[in-house]
Amino acid sequence: MTYRVVGWSTGGVGRLAIRAVARRPDLELVGVWVHSEEKEGVDAGTLAGIDPVGIAATRDADVLLALEPDCICYSASGEQQDAE
């Protein structure tokens, strides 16, 4: 079985999570949430420091939830969102 995953944030931990999901055959990265306008539309792999994975980051939570992921890997740092 392959689990559909949305990554929630692309800071230090979020980048590590994207890399981990990308290399696991039992996980499929289907979406990534970002806080900043500058990161919106950028490929998740690029944001994570790996080759592009074909998933454009978004700030639209509704779009990500509509993907019906099996899980969300939440790695935002709460009040420190600006550090993303």
Short mmCIF file of N, CA, C and O in Angstrom, two decimals:
data_model
loop_
_atom_site.label_atom_id
_atom_site.label_comp_id
_atom_site.label_asym_id
_atom_site.label_seq_id
_atom_site.Cartn_x
_atom_site.Cartn_y
_atom_site.Cartn_z
N MET A 1 0.84 -1.18 0.00
CA MET A 1 0.00 0.00 0.00
C MET A 1 0.88 1.24 0.00
O MET A 1 1.92 1.29 0.66
N THR A 2 0.47 2.24 -0.74
CA THR A 2 1.16 3.52 -0.78
C THR A 2 0.29 4.56 -0.10
O THR A 2 -0.90 4.69 -0.41
N TYR A 3 0.90 5.30 0.84
CA TYR A 3 0.17 6.35 1.56
C TYR A 3 0.44 7.70 0.92
O TYR A 3 1.58 8.05 0.62
N ARG A 4 -0.64 8.47 0.73
CA ARG A 4 -0.56 9.80 0.14
C ARG A 4 -0.30 10.81 1.25
O ARG A 4 -1.05 10.88 2.22
N VAL A 5 0.78 11.60 1.08
CA VAL A 5 1.24 12.49 2.14
C VAL A 5 1.26 13.94 1.66
O VAL A 5 1.70 14.23 0.55
N VAL A 6 0.78 14.84 2.53
CA VAL A 6 0.95 16.27 2.33
C VAL A 6 1.97 16.74 3.36
O VAL A 6 1.85 16.42 4.54
N GLY A 7 2.98 17.46 2.90
CA GLY A 7 3.94 18.07 3.80
C GLY A 7 3.45 19.45 4.18
O GLY A 7 3.03 20.23 3.32
N TRP A 8 3.46 19.75 5.47
CA TRP A 8 2.92 21.03 5.95
C TRP A 8 4.05 21.87 6.50
O TRP A 8 4.38 21.79 7.67
N SER A 9 4.68 22.62 5.62
CA SER A 9 5.76 23.56 5.94
C SER A 9 7.07 23.07 5.35
O SER A 9 7.26 21.88 5.14
N THR A 10 7.94 24.02 5.06
CA THR A 10 9.21 23.68 4.41
C THR A 10 10.40 24.32 5.10
O THR A 10 11.39 24.68 4.47
N GLY A 11 10.31 24.46 6.43
CA GLY A 11 11.46 24.93 7.19
C GLY A 11 12.46 23.80 7.34
O GLY A 11 12.45 22.83 6.57
N GLY A 12 13.30 23.89 8.34
CA GLY A 12 14.34 22.88 8.53
C GLY A 12 13.81 21.46 8.64
O GLY A 12 14.26 20.55 7.94
N VAL A 13 12.82 21.23 9.48
CA VAL A 13 12.25 19.90 9.65
C VAL A 13 11.41 19.53 8.43
O VAL A 13 11.44 18.38 7.98
N GLY A 14 10.67 20.48 7.88
CA GLY A 14 9.85 20.21 6.71
C GLY A 14 10.67 19.76 5.51
O GLY A 14 10.25 18.86 4.77
N ARG A 15 11.83 20.37 5.32
CA ARG A 15 12.71 19.95 4.21
C ARG A 15 13.16 18.51 4.40
O ARG A 15 13.19 17.72 3.46
N LEU A 16 13.52 18.16 5.64
CA LEU A 16 13.92 16.77 5.92
C LEU A 16 12.77 15.81 5.67
O LEU A 16 12.97 14.71 5.14
N ALA A 17 11.56 16.21 6.05
CA ALA A 17 10.39 15.36 5.85
C ALA A 17 10.12 15.13 4.36
O ALA A 17 9.84 14.00 3.95
N ILE A 18 10.22 16.18 3.56
CA ILE A 18 10.01 16.04 2.12
C ILE A 18 11.03 15.07 1.54
O ILE A 18 10.69 14.19 0.74
N ARG A 19 12.28 15.20 1.94
CA ARG A 19 13.32 14.29 1.45
C ARG A 19 13.01 12.85 1.83
O ARG A 19 13.17 11.93 1.01
N ALA A 20 12.58 12.64 3.07
CA ALA A 20 12.28 11.28 3.54
C ALA A 20 11.11 10.68 2.77
O ALA A 20 11.17 9.52 2.33
N VAL A 21 10.05 11.45 2.58
CA VAL A 21 8.89 10.96 1.83
C VAL A 21 9.28 10.64 0.39
O VAL A 21 8.88 9.61 -0.16
N ALA A 22 10.07 11.50 -0.21
CA ALA A 22 10.45 11.32 -1.62
C ALA A 22 11.25 10.04 -1.86
O ALA A 22 11.17 9.47 -2.95
N ARG A 23 11.97 9.59 -0.86
CA ARG A 23 12.79 8.38 -1.08
C ARG A 23 12.12 7.09 -0.63
O ARG A 23 12.68 6.01 -0.79
N ARG A 24 10.92 7.18 -0.08
CA ARG A 24 10.22 6.00 0.41
C ARG A 24 9.23 5.50 -0.64
O ARG A 24 8.32 6.22 -1.05
N PRO A 25 9.36 4.25 -1.09
CA PRO A 25 8.44 3.73 -2.10
C PRO A 25 7.02 3.55 -1.59
O PRO A 25 6.08 3.47 -2.38
N ASP A 26 6.83 3.50 -0.27
CA ASP A 26 5.49 3.30 0.27
C ASP A 26 4.79 4.62 0.60
O ASP A 26 3.67 4.62 1.12
N LEU A 27 5.43 5.75 0.27
CA LEU A 27 4.85 7.07 0.49
C LEU A 27 4.84 7.86 -0.80
O LEU A 27 5.80 7.79 -1.58
N GLU A 28 3.78 8.61 -1.04
CA GLU A 28 3.68 9.46 -2.22
C GLU A 28 3.40 10.89 -1.77
O GLU A 28 2.36 11.16 -1.17
N LEU A 29 4.32 11.78 -2.06
CA LEU A 29 4.10 13.18 -1.75
C LEU A 29 3.10 13.74 -2.76
O LEU A 29 3.34 13.70 -3.96
N VAL A 30 1.97 14.24 -2.26
CA VAL A 30 0.93 14.73 -3.16
C VAL A 30 0.73 16.24 -3.06
O VAL A 30 0.07 16.84 -3.90
N GLY A 31 1.31 16.86 -2.02
CA GLY A 31 1.16 18.30 -1.87
C GLY A 31 2.05 18.82 -0.76
O GLY A 31 2.48 18.07 0.11
N VAL A 32 2.31 20.12 -0.82
CA VAL A 32 3.14 20.79 0.20
C VAL A 32 2.59 22.18 0.46
O VAL A 32 2.32 22.93 -0.48
N TRP A 33 2.42 22.49 1.74
CA TRP A 33 1.97 23.82 2.16
C TRP A 33 3.16 24.68 2.53
O TRP A 33 4.12 24.20 3.16
N VAL A 34 3.12 25.94 2.12
CA VAL A 34 4.15 26.91 2.48
C VAL A 34 3.49 28.17 3.03
O VAL A 34 2.34 28.48 2.72
N HIS A 35 4.24 28.88 3.83
CA HIS A 35 3.74 30.10 4.46
C HIS A 35 3.98 31.33 3.58
O HIS A 35 3.14 32.21 3.49
N SER A 36 5.10 31.39 2.91
CA SER A 36 5.49 32.61 2.20
C SER A 36 5.08 32.63 0.73
O SER A 36 5.05 31.60 0.06
N GLU A 37 4.78 33.82 0.26
CA GLU A 37 4.44 34.01 -1.15
C GLU A 37 5.61 33.60 -2.06
O GLU A 37 5.39 33.10 -3.16
N GLU A 38 6.82 33.83 -1.59
CA GLU A 38 8.00 33.54 -2.41
C GLU A 38 8.15 32.05 -2.73
O GLU A 38 8.70 31.69 -3.75
N LYS A 39 7.65 31.20 -1.83
CA LYS A 39 7.77 29.76 -2.03
C LYS A 39 6.58 29.17 -2.78
O LYS A 39 6.67 28.05 -3.28
N GLU A 40 5.49 29.91 -2.86
CA GLU A 40 4.30 29.39 -3.54
C GLU A 40 4.62 29.13 -5.01
O GLU A 40 5.20 29.97 -5.70
N GLY A 41 4.24 27.95 -5.47
CA GLY A 41 4.48 27.56 -6.86
C GLY A 41 5.83 26.92 -7.11
O GLY A 41 6.07 26.37 -8.17
N VAL A 42 6.72 26.97 -6.14
CA VAL A 42 8.06 26.37 -6.28
C VAL A 42 7.93 24.86 -6.05
O VAL A 42 7.17 24.40 -5.20
N ASP A 43 8.69 24.09 -6.81
CA ASP A 43 8.65 22.64 -6.67
C ASP A 43 9.11 22.22 -5.27
O ASP A 43 10.10 22.75 -4.74
N ALA A 44 8.40 21.28 -4.67
CA ALA A 44 8.71 20.81 -3.32
C ALA A 44 10.12 20.25 -3.22
O ALA A 44 10.81 20.46 -2.21
N GLY A 45 10.56 19.56 -4.24
CA GLY A 45 11.93 19.03 -4.22
C GLY A 45 12.96 20.14 -4.19
O GLY A 45 13.94 20.07 -3.45
N THR A 46 12.74 21.15 -4.97
CA THR A 46 13.64 22.30 -4.98
C THR A 46 13.68 22.95 -3.60
O THR A 46 14.76 23.27 -3.10
N LEU A 47 12.53 23.12 -2.97
CA LEU A 47 12.48 23.70 -1.63
C LEU A 47 13.22 22.82 -0.61
O LEU A 47 13.77 23.33 0.36
N ALA A 48 13.21 21.51 -0.84
CA ALA A 48 13.86 20.57 0.08
C ALA A 48 15.33 20.35 -0.24
O ALA A 48 16.01 19.62 0.47
N GLY A 49 15.81 20.95 -1.32
CA GLY A 49 17.22 20.78 -1.68
C GLY A 49 17.53 19.50 -2.42
O GLY A 49 18.66 19.04 -2.42
N ILE A 50 16.50 18.92 -3.06
CA ILE A 50 16.70 17.73 -3.88
C ILE A 50 16.19 18.02 -5.28
O ILE A 50 15.74 19.12 -5.57
N ASP A 51 16.26 17.02 -6.16
CA ASP A 51 15.74 17.19 -7.51
C ASP A 51 14.24 17.48 -7.46
O ASP A 51 13.55 17.03 -6.54
N PRO A 52 13.72 18.21 -8.44
CA PRO A 52 12.28 18.47 -8.49
C PRO A 52 11.48 17.17 -8.44
O PRO A 52 11.89 16.15 -8.98
N VAL A 53 10.33 17.23 -7.76
CA VAL A 53 9.47 16.06 -7.61
C VAL A 53 8.13 16.23 -8.33
O VAL A 53 7.29 15.33 -8.30
N GLY A 54 7.91 17.38 -8.95
CA GLY A 54 6.68 17.59 -9.70
C GLY A 54 5.50 18.04 -8.86
O GLY A 54 4.37 17.95 -9.32
N ILE A 55 5.76 18.52 -7.66
CA ILE A 55 4.69 19.00 -6.78
C ILE A 55 4.95 20.47 -6.49
O ILE A 55 5.97 20.82 -5.88
N ALA A 56 4.05 21.33 -6.94
CA ALA A 56 4.19 22.77 -6.69
C ALA A 56 3.64 23.10 -5.31
O ALA A 56 2.52 22.70 -4.96
N ALA A 57 4.40 23.81 -4.51
CA ALA A 57 3.98 24.23 -3.18
C ALA A 57 2.83 25.24 -3.27
O ALA A 57 2.74 25.99 -4.24
N THR A 58 1.98 25.24 -2.26
CA THR A 58 0.84 26.14 -2.24
C THR A 58 0.61 26.70 -0.84
O THR A 58 1.02 26.10 0.15
N ARG A 59 -0.07 27.84 -0.79
CA ARG A 59 -0.50 28.42 0.49
C ARG A 59 -1.98 28.17 0.72
O ARG A 59 -2.56 28.62 1.69
N ASP A 60 -2.61 27.43 -0.16
CA ASP A 60 -4.05 27.17 -0.11
C ASP A 60 -4.33 25.83 0.57
O ASP A 60 -4.23 24.76 -0.04
N ALA A 61 -4.68 25.89 1.84
CA ALA A 61 -4.94 24.67 2.61
C ALA A 61 -6.10 23.86 2.03
O ALA A 61 -6.06 22.63 2.04
N ASP A 62 -7.11 24.53 1.51
CA ASP A 62 -8.26 23.83 0.94
C ASP A 62 -7.87 22.96 -0.25
O ASP A 62 -8.39 21.86 -0.42
N VAL A 63 -6.95 23.46 -1.06
CA VAL A 63 -6.46 22.68 -2.20
C VAL A 63 -5.79 21.40 -1.71
O VAL A 63 -6.01 20.31 -2.26
N LEU A 64 -5.00 21.52 -0.67
CA LEU A 64 -4.29 20.35 -0.14
C LEU A 64 -5.25 19.35 0.50
O LEU A 64 -5.12 18.14 0.30
N LEU A 65 -6.21 19.84 1.25
CA LEU A 65 -7.18 18.93 1.87
C LEU A 65 -8.05 18.24 0.82
O LEU A 65 -8.45 17.09 1.01
N ALA A 66 -8.32 18.92 -0.28
CA ALA A 66 -9.11 18.33 -1.37
C ALA A 66 -8.39 17.16 -2.03
O ALA A 66 -9.02 16.33 -2.68
N LEU A 67 -7.08 17.09 -1.86
CA LEU A 67 -6.30 15.97 -2.40
C LEU A 67 -6.58 14.67 -1.65
O LEU A 67 -6.16 13.60 -2.08
N GLU A 68 -7.27 14.78 -0.52
CA GLU A 68 -7.61 13.63 0.32
C GLU A 68 -6.38 12.79 0.68
O GLU A 68 -6.34 11.58 0.42
N PRO A 69 -5.38 13.44 1.30
CA PRO A 69 -4.19 12.67 1.68
C PRO A 69 -4.51 11.68 2.80
O PRO A 69 -5.48 11.88 3.56
N ASP A 70 -3.71 10.64 2.89
CA ASP A 70 -3.86 9.70 3.99
C ASP A 70 -3.30 10.29 5.28
O ASP A 70 -3.74 9.92 6.37
N CYS A 71 -2.34 11.18 5.15
CA CYS A 71 -1.79 11.84 6.33
C CYS A 71 -1.17 13.18 5.94
O CYS A 71 -0.87 13.43 4.78
N ILE A 72 -1.02 14.01 6.96
CA ILE A 72 -0.34 15.28 6.80
C ILE A 72 0.86 15.27 7.73
O ILE A 72 0.72 15.00 8.92
N CYS A 73 2.01 15.52 7.18
CA CYS A 73 3.23 15.59 7.98
C CYS A 73 3.42 17.04 8.38
O CYS A 73 3.94 17.86 7.62
N TYR A 74 2.95 17.37 9.59
CA TYR A 74 2.96 18.75 10.08
C TYR A 74 4.32 19.05 10.71
O TYR A 74 4.70 18.43 11.70
N SER A 75 5.04 19.99 10.11
CA SER A 75 6.37 20.33 10.63
C SER A 75 6.55 21.83 10.77
O SER A 75 7.67 22.32 10.81
N ALA A 76 5.44 22.55 10.86
CA ALA A 76 5.52 24.00 11.09
C ALA A 76 5.92 24.25 12.53
O ALA A 76 5.67 23.43 13.41
N SER A 77 6.49 25.41 12.77
CA SER A 77 6.98 25.71 14.11
C SER A 77 6.11 26.71 14.83
O SER A 77 6.58 27.52 15.62
N GLY A 78 4.81 26.69 14.57
CA GLY A 78 3.86 27.53 15.28
C GLY A 78 4.13 29.01 15.10
O GLY A 78 4.11 29.53 13.99
N GLU A 79 4.42 29.69 16.19
CA GLU A 79 4.60 31.14 16.19
C GLU A 79 5.82 31.57 15.38
O GLU A 79 5.98 32.72 15.06
N GLN A 80 6.71 30.66 15.05
CA GLN A 80 7.92 31.01 14.33
C GLN A 80 7.78 30.77 12.84
O GLN A 80 8.75 30.49 12.16
N GLN A 81 6.60 30.90 12.31
CA GLN A 81 6.34 30.67 10.88
C GLN A 81 7.27 31.50 10.01
O GLN A 81 7.61 31.08 8.92
N ASP A 82 7.66 32.69 10.44
CA ASP A 82 8.51 33.53 9.62
C ASP A 82 9.88 32.90 9.38
O ASP A 82 10.57 33.26 8.44
N ALA A 83 10.28 31.97 10.21
CA ALA A 83 11.58 31.31 10.06
C ALA A 83 11.57 30.31 8.93
O ALA A 83 12.58 29.78 8.56
N GLU A 84 10.39 30.03 8.38
CA GLU A 84 10.26 29.04 7.31
C GLU A 84 11.11 29.49 6.19
O GLU A 84 11.49 29.46 5.27
#
